[in-house]
Amino acid sequence: MSEVVVDVQATEAGLIRHVAEWLVNRIAQSQGRFSIAVSGGATPKPLYELLASPAFADRIDWTRIHLFWGDERFVPHDHPDSNYLMVKRALIDHVPIPAENVLPVDTAGHPQDAARDYAARLQSFYGARQLDPSRPLFDVNLMGVGDDGHTASLFPKTRELDETAEWVVSVVGQKPEARITLTYPTLASAKDLIVLVAGASKKTIMRRVLEGDRQLPAARLYAHGTLTWFLDSAAAPGNVSPE
Ligand code: 6PG
């Protein structure tokens, strides 16, 4: 069972700064390669931008960072909906991360092939095809929660929620474009799985998520290390207050 932490900050800007500091410290405390899985959506964008600013970027040894995507929209990499493009523009273009350390989902071809290919790339980085709970794939897996309780591209009442054999799957029919998503066991293979949620529009869903309503994909998240819910006070249910 993972350790679960709920960390509430008063404002969204304060939350973003707090998580950026937390991440810089985590990287500084580690040695060797440091793998981060990132997510799309609007919430983490200011975090990526802040990490790209000199005050934070200069404190990170980017040569050690390896970037992966927890999910991707199946559109070309130059499409406005691409999670890769969002992270590229907000972060990657502004920091000295080696190009070979950036591993986006390849969105050419067929979604099923892309899922298989991404699983193979993750397995090659990990050095095995079986995940070992004592040796997490990611140092940090950064995720979000949608208004309907989805996380990554795991949507309510879909069969992908029960997938435990495949590391990565394609999700067709939930959104106008196909999605590629890591499955729960892969997402859980993290020393720190952190979920960043901000804004009043998320309060109702976050109450159900934190109460453990398993209808909601985000409520089924777990990690082999620590699972931390990073919230601003607007998104935090009434019984959870800022530190
Ligand atoms: C995506 C995601 C997704 C996201 C949530 C929250 O590609 O859309 O990775 O799971 O984290 O939908 O998105 P917001 O931050 O925009 O609310």
PDB file of N, CA and C in Angstrom, residues 109-170:
ATOM      1  N   GLY A 109       1.035   6.814 -37.578  1.00  0.00           N
ATOM      2  CA  GLY A 109       0.575   5.428 -37.713  1.00  0.00           C
ATOM      3  C   GLY A 109      -0.718   5.155 -36.977  1.00  0.00           C
ATOM      4  N   HIS A 110      -0.822   3.947 -36.413  1.00  0.00           N
ATOM      5  CA  HIS A 110      -2.063   3.480 -35.795  1.00  0.00           C
ATOM      6  C   HIS A 110      -1.936   3.540 -34.268  1.00  0.00           C
ATOM      7  N   PRO A 111      -3.007   3.972 -33.556  1.00  0.00           N
ATOM      8  CA  PRO A 111      -2.907   4.085 -32.096  1.00  0.00           C
ATOM      9  C   PRO A 111      -2.434   2.809 -31.389  1.00  0.00           C
ATOM     10  N   GLN A 112      -2.915   1.645 -31.840  1.00  0.00           N
ATOM     11  CA  GLN A 112      -2.500   0.398 -31.169  1.00  0.00           C
ATOM     12  C   GLN A 112      -1.002   0.157 -31.306  1.00  0.00           C
ATOM     13  N   ASP A 113      -0.480   0.469 -32.488  1.00  0.00           N
ATOM     14  CA  ASP A 113       0.966   0.303 -32.705  1.00  0.00           C
ATOM     15  C   ASP A 113       1.741   1.308 -31.857  1.00  0.00           C
ATOM     16  N   ALA A 114       1.190   2.528 -31.759  1.00  0.00           N
ATOM     17  CA  ALA A 114       1.855   3.561 -30.962  1.00  0.00           C
ATOM     18  C   ALA A 114       1.926   3.146 -29.491  1.00  0.00           C
ATOM     19  N   ALA A 115       0.856   2.536 -28.988  1.00  0.00           N
ATOM     20  CA  ALA A 115       0.837   2.081 -27.593  1.00  0.00           C
ATOM     21  C   ALA A 115       1.896   0.995 -27.386  1.00  0.00           C
ATOM     22  N   ARG A 116       1.950   0.066 -28.324  1.00  0.00           N
ATOM     23  CA  ARG A 116       2.936  -1.032 -28.230  1.00  0.00           C
ATOM     24  C   ARG A 116       4.356  -0.480 -28.278  1.00  0.00           C
ATOM     25  N   ASP A 117       4.548   0.473 -29.192  1.00  0.00           N
ATOM     26  CA  ASP A 117       5.871   1.077 -29.362  1.00  0.00           C
ATOM     27  C   ASP A 117       6.282   1.836 -28.088  1.00  0.00           C
ATOM     28  N   TYR A 118       5.332   2.539 -27.494  1.00  0.00           N
ATOM     29  CA  TYR A 118       5.698   3.313 -26.291  1.00  0.00           C
ATOM     30  C   TYR A 118       6.011   2.382 -25.128  1.00  0.00           C
ATOM     31  N   ALA A 119       5.247   1.298 -25.029  1.00  0.00           N
ATOM     32  CA  ALA A 119       5.539   0.303 -23.985  1.00  0.00           C
ATOM     33  C   ALA A 119       6.954  -0.237 -24.162  1.00  0.00           C
ATOM     34  N   ALA A 120       7.322  -0.509 -25.410  1.00  0.00           N
ATOM     35  CA  ALA A 120       8.661  -1.052 -25.679  1.00  0.00           C
ATOM     36  C   ALA A 120       9.739  -0.038 -25.299  1.00  0.00           C
ATOM     37  N   ARG A 121       9.469   1.243 -25.544  1.00  0.00           N
ATOM     38  CA  ARG A 121      10.462   2.277 -25.198  1.00  0.00           C
ATOM     39  C   ARG A 121      10.596   2.405 -23.683  1.00  0.00           C
ATOM     40  N   LEU A 122       9.480   2.323 -22.995  1.00  0.00           N
ATOM     41  CA  LEU A 122       9.527   2.372 -21.525  1.00  0.00           C
ATOM     42  C   LEU A 122      10.289   1.167 -20.985  1.00  0.00           C
ATOM     43  N   GLN A 123      10.026   0.006 -21.572  1.00  0.00           N
ATOM     44  CA  GLN A 123      10.676  -1.224 -21.095  1.00  0.00           C
ATOM     45  C   GLN A 123      12.173  -1.183 -21.361  1.00  0.00           C
ATOM     46  N   SER A 124      12.534  -0.593 -22.479  1.00  0.00           N
ATOM     47  CA  SER A 124      13.956  -0.479 -22.795  1.00  0.00           C
ATOM     48  C   SER A 124      14.647   0.459 -21.793  1.00  0.00           C
ATOM     49  N   PHE A 125      13.997   1.570 -21.456  1.00  0.00           N
ATOM     50  CA  PHE A 125      14.556   2.496 -20.466  1.00  0.00           C
ATOM     51  C   PHE A 125      14.674   1.802 -19.105  1.00  0.00           C
ATOM     52  N   TYR A 126      13.634   1.035 -18.769  1.00  0.00           N
ATOM     53  CA  TYR A 126      13.573   0.368 -17.466  1.00  0.00           C
ATOM     54  C   TYR A 126      14.532  -0.821 -17.388  1.00  0.00           C
ATOM     55  N   GLY A 127      14.763  -1.447 -18.554  1.00  0.00           N
ATOM     56  CA  GLY A 127      15.681  -2.587 -18.598  1.00  0.00           C
ATOM     57  C   GLY A 127      15.032  -3.908 -18.265  1.00  0.00           C
ATOM     58  N   ALA A 128      13.707  -3.963 -18.325  1.00  0.00           N
ATOM     59  CA  ALA A 128      12.977  -5.207 -18.063  1.00  0.00           C
ATOM     60  C   ALA A 128      11.559  -5.062 -18.600  1.00  0.00           C
ATOM     61  N   ARG A 129      10.892  -6.200 -18.797  1.00  0.00           N
ATOM     62  CA  ARG A 129       9.513  -6.154 -19.294  1.00  0.00           C
ATOM     63  C   ARG A 129       8.494  -6.383 -18.189  1.00  0.00           C
ATOM     64  N   GLN A 130       9.014  -6.652 -16.997  1.00  0.00           N
ATOM     65  CA  GLN A 130       8.149  -6.814 -15.822  1.00  0.00           C
ATOM     66  C   GLN A 130       8.504  -5.720 -14.837  1.00  0.00           C
ATOM     67  N   LEU A 131       7.497  -5.066 -14.290  1.00  0.00           N
ATOM     68  CA  LEU A 131       7.761  -4.018 -13.305  1.00  0.00           C
ATOM     69  C   LEU A 131       7.990  -4.645 -11.935  1.00  0.00           C
ATOM     70  N   ASP A 132       9.046  -4.200 -11.289  1.00  0.00           N
ATOM     71  CA  ASP A 132       9.400  -4.691  -9.963  1.00  0.00           C
ATOM     72  C   ASP A 132       9.024  -3.590  -8.959  1.00  0.00           C
ATOM     73  N   PRO A 133       8.079  -3.863  -8.055  1.00  0.00           N
ATOM     74  CA  PRO A 133       7.631  -2.820  -7.128  1.00  0.00           C
ATOM     75  C   PRO A 133       8.766  -2.169  -6.334  1.00  0.00           C
ATOM     76  N   SER A 134       9.867  -2.906  -6.152  1.00  0.00           N
ATOM     77  CA  SER A 134      10.956  -2.324  -5.372  1.00  0.00           C
ATOM     78  C   SER A 134      11.878  -1.443  -6.233  1.00  0.00           C
ATOM     79  N   ARG A 135      11.589  -1.378  -7.518  1.00  0.00           N
ATOM     80  CA  ARG A 135      12.437  -0.577  -8.420  1.00  0.00           C
ATOM     81  C   ARG A 135      11.522   0.214  -9.366  1.00  0.00           C
ATOM     82  N   PRO A 136      11.001   1.352  -8.901  1.00  0.00           N
ATOM     83  CA  PRO A 136      10.019   2.092  -9.705  1.00  0.00           C
ATOM     84  C   PRO A 136      10.584   2.612 -11.033  1.00  0.00           C
ATOM     85  N   LEU A 137       9.724   2.619 -12.028  1.00  0.00           N
ATOM     86  CA  LEU A 137      10.066   3.125 -13.360  1.00  0.00           C
ATOM     87  C   LEU A 137      10.317   4.633 -13.327  1.00  0.00           C
ATOM     88  N   PHE A 138       9.452   5.360 -12.639  1.00  0.00           N
ATOM     89  CA  PHE A 138       9.551   6.819 -12.603  1.00  0.00           C
ATOM     90  C   PHE A 138       9.998   7.287 -11.221  1.00  0.00           C
ATOM     91  N   ASP A 139      10.818   8.332 -11.226  1.00  0.00           N
ATOM     92  CA  ASP A 139      11.079   9.010  -9.956  1.00  0.00           C
ATOM     93  C   ASP A 139       9.846   9.814  -9.580  1.00  0.00           C
ATOM     94  N   VAL A 140       9.320  10.535 -10.550  1.00  0.00           N
ATOM     95  CA  VAL A 140       8.104  11.323 -10.309  1.00  0.00           C
ATOM     96  C   VAL A 140       7.140  11.111 -11.465  1.00  0.00           C
ATOM     97  N   ASN A 141       5.921  10.790 -11.141  1.00  0.00           N
ATOM     98  CA  ASN A 141       4.857  10.735 -12.142  1.00  0.00           C
ATOM     99  C   ASN A 141       3.854  11.823 -11.789  1.00  0.00           C
ATOM    100  N   LEU A 142       3.748  12.824 -12.659  1.00  0.00           N
ATOM    101  CA  LEU A 142       2.888  13.982 -12.417  1.00  0.00           C
ATOM    102  C   LEU A 142       1.583  13.810 -13.187  1.00  0.00           C
ATOM    103  N   MET A 143       0.474  13.821 -12.455  1.00  0.00           N
ATOM    104  CA  MET A 143      -0.819  13.573 -13.088  1.00  0.00           C
ATOM    105  C   MET A 143      -1.822  14.663 -12.740  1.00  0.00           C
ATOM    106  N   GLY A 144      -3.001  14.600 -13.374  1.00  0.00           N
ATOM    107  CA  GLY A 144      -4.063  15.556 -13.108  1.00  0.00           C
ATOM    108  C   GLY A 144      -5.393  14.829 -13.004  1.00  0.00           C
ATOM    109  N   VAL A 145      -6.446  15.581 -12.731  1.00  0.00           N
ATOM    110  CA  VAL A 145      -7.795  15.015 -12.630  1.00  0.00           C
ATOM    111  C   VAL A 145      -8.736  15.859 -13.480  1.00  0.00           C
ATOM    112  N   GLY A 146      -9.494  15.203 -14.359  1.00  0.00           N
ATOM    113  CA  GLY A 146     -10.481  15.913 -15.170  1.00  0.00           C
ATOM    114  C   GLY A 146     -11.784  16.107 -14.391  1.00  0.00           C
ATOM    115  N   ASP A 147     -12.656  16.966 -14.915  1.00  0.00           N
ATOM    116  CA  ASP A 147     -13.915  17.266 -14.226  1.00  0.00           C
ATOM    117  C   ASP A 147     -14.774  16.017 -13.992  1.00  0.00           C
ATOM    118  N   ASP A 148     -14.615  15.015 -14.847  1.00  0.00           N
ATOM    119  CA  ASP A 148     -15.398  13.781 -14.706  1.00  0.00           C
ATOM    120  C   ASP A 148     -14.645  12.721 -13.886  1.00  0.00           C
ATOM    121  N   GLY A 149     -13.507  13.104 -13.315  1.00  0.00           N
ATOM    122  CA  GLY A 149     -12.756  12.145 -12.497  1.00  0.00           C
ATOM    123  C   GLY A 149     -11.772  11.307 -13.278  1.00  0.00           C
ATOM    124  N   HIS A 150     -11.605  11.602 -14.578  1.00  0.00           N
ATOM    125  CA  HIS A 150     -10.592  10.819 -15.327  1.00  0.00           C
ATOM    126  C   HIS A 150      -9.199  11.276 -14.918  1.00  0.00           C
ATOM    127  N   THR A 151      -8.255  10.410 -15.173  1.00  0.00           N
ATOM    128  CA  THR A 151      -6.856  10.761 -14.936  1.00  0.00           C
ATOM    129  C   THR A 151      -6.047  10.101 -16.035  1.00  0.00           C
ATOM    130  N   ALA A 152      -4.899  10.725 -16.412  1.00  0.00           N
ATOM    131  CA  ALA A 152      -4.229  10.342 -17.651  1.00  0.00           C
ATOM    132  C   ALA A 152      -5.320  10.223 -18.720  1.00  0.00           C
ATOM    133  N   SER A 153      -5.374   9.159 -19.516  1.00  0.00           N
ATOM    134  CA  SER A 153      -6.533   8.972 -20.399  1.00  0.00           C
ATOM    135  C   SER A 153      -7.293   7.726 -19.974  1.00  0.00           C
ATOM    136  N   LEU A 154      -7.459   7.582 -18.674  1.00  0.00           N
ATOM    137  CA  LEU A 154      -8.277   6.523 -18.092  1.00  0.00           C
ATOM    138  C   LEU A 154      -9.613   7.161 -17.732  1.00  0.00           C
ATOM    139  N   PHE A 155     -10.662   6.779 -18.473  1.00  0.00           N
ATOM    140  CA  PHE A 155     -11.973   7.416 -18.331  1.00  0.00           C
ATOM    141  C   PHE A 155     -12.934   6.505 -17.585  1.00  0.00           C
ATOM    142  N   PRO A 156     -13.966   7.112 -16.930  1.00  0.00           N
ATOM    143  CA  PRO A 156     -14.909   6.298 -16.158  1.00  0.00           C
ATOM    144  C   PRO A 156     -15.554   5.202 -17.013  1.00  0.00           C
ATOM    145  N   LYS A 157     -15.768   4.063 -16.385  1.00  0.00           N
ATOM    146  CA  LYS A 157     -16.509   2.946 -16.990  1.00  0.00           C
ATOM    147  C   LYS A 157     -15.909   2.460 -18.308  1.00  0.00           C
ATOM    148  N   THR A 158     -14.606   2.408 -18.407  1.00  0.00           N
ATOM    149  CA  THR A 158     -13.990   1.887 -19.628  1.00  0.00           C
ATOM    150  C   THR A 158     -13.148   0.652 -19.279  1.00  0.00           C
ATOM    151  N   ARG A 159     -12.978  -0.213 -20.257  1.00  0.00           N
ATOM    152  CA  ARG A 159     -12.284  -1.472 -19.959  1.00  0.00           C
ATOM    153  C   ARG A 159     -10.797  -1.264 -19.681  1.00  0.00           C
ATOM    154  N   GLU A 160     -10.280  -0.127 -20.139  1.00  0.00           N
ATOM    155  CA  GLU A 160      -8.848   0.134 -19.903  1.00  0.00           C
ATOM    156  C   GLU A 160      -8.540   0.228 -18.404  1.00  0.00           C
ATOM    157  N   LEU A 161      -9.560   0.510 -17.594  1.00  0.00           N
ATOM    158  CA  LEU A 161      -9.340   0.623 -16.146  1.00  0.00           C
ATOM    159  C   LEU A 161      -8.892  -0.716 -15.554  1.00  0.00           C
ATOM    160  N   ASP A 162      -9.285  -1.793 -16.210  1.00  0.00           N
ATOM    161  CA  ASP A 162      -8.970  -3.127 -15.679  1.00  0.00           C
ATOM    162  C   ASP A 162      -7.742  -3.750 -16.322  1.00  0.00           C
ATOM    163  N   GLU A 163      -7.071  -3.002 -17.179  1.00  0.00           N
ATOM    164  CA  GLU A 163      -5.903  -3.549 -17.878  1.00  0.00           C
ATOM    165  C   GLU A 163      -4.698  -3.604 -16.930  1.00  0.00           C
ATOM    166  N   THR A 164      -4.197  -4.783 -16.724  1.00  0.00           N
ATOM    167  CA  THR A 164      -3.029  -4.885 -15.846  1.00  0.00           C
ATOM    168  C   THR A 164      -1.840  -5.554 -16.529  1.00  0.00           C
ATOM    169  N   ALA A 165      -2.069  -6.159 -17.695  1.00  0.00           N
ATOM    170  CA  ALA A 165      -0.957  -6.835 -18.376  1.00  0.00           C
ATOM    171  C   ALA A 165      -0.149  -5.863 -19.231  1.00  0.00           C
ATOM    172  N   GLU A 166      -0.855  -5.034 -19.982  1.00  0.00           N
ATOM    173  CA  GLU A 166      -0.160  -4.092 -20.876  1.00  0.00           C
ATOM    174  C   GLU A 166       0.323  -2.873 -20.099  1.00  0.00           C
ATOM    175  N   TRP A 167       1.481  -2.355 -20.491  1.00  0.00           N
ATOM    176  CA  TRP A 167       2.009  -1.137 -19.853  1.00  0.00           C
ATOM    177  C   TRP A 167       1.313   0.117 -20.382  1.00  0.00           C
ATOM    178  N   VAL A 168       0.942   0.045 -21.670  1.00  0.00           N
ATOM    179  CA  VAL A 168       0.387   1.220 -22.363  1.00  0.00           C
ATOM    180  C   VAL A 168      -0.740   0.722 -23.270  1.00  0.00           C
ATOM    181  N   VAL A 169      -1.832   1.476 -23.348  1.00  0.00           N
ATOM    182  CA  VAL A 169      -2.925   1.077 -24.246  1.00  0.00           C
ATOM    183  C   VAL A 169      -3.417   2.287 -25.032  1.00  0.00           C
ATOM    184  N   SER A 170      -4.145   1.993 -26.124  1.00  0.00           N
ATOM    185  CA  SER A 170      -4.820   3.059 -26.854  1.00  0.00           C
ATOM    186  C   SER A 170      -6.273   3.102 -26.387  1.00  0.00           C
TER     187      SER A 170
END
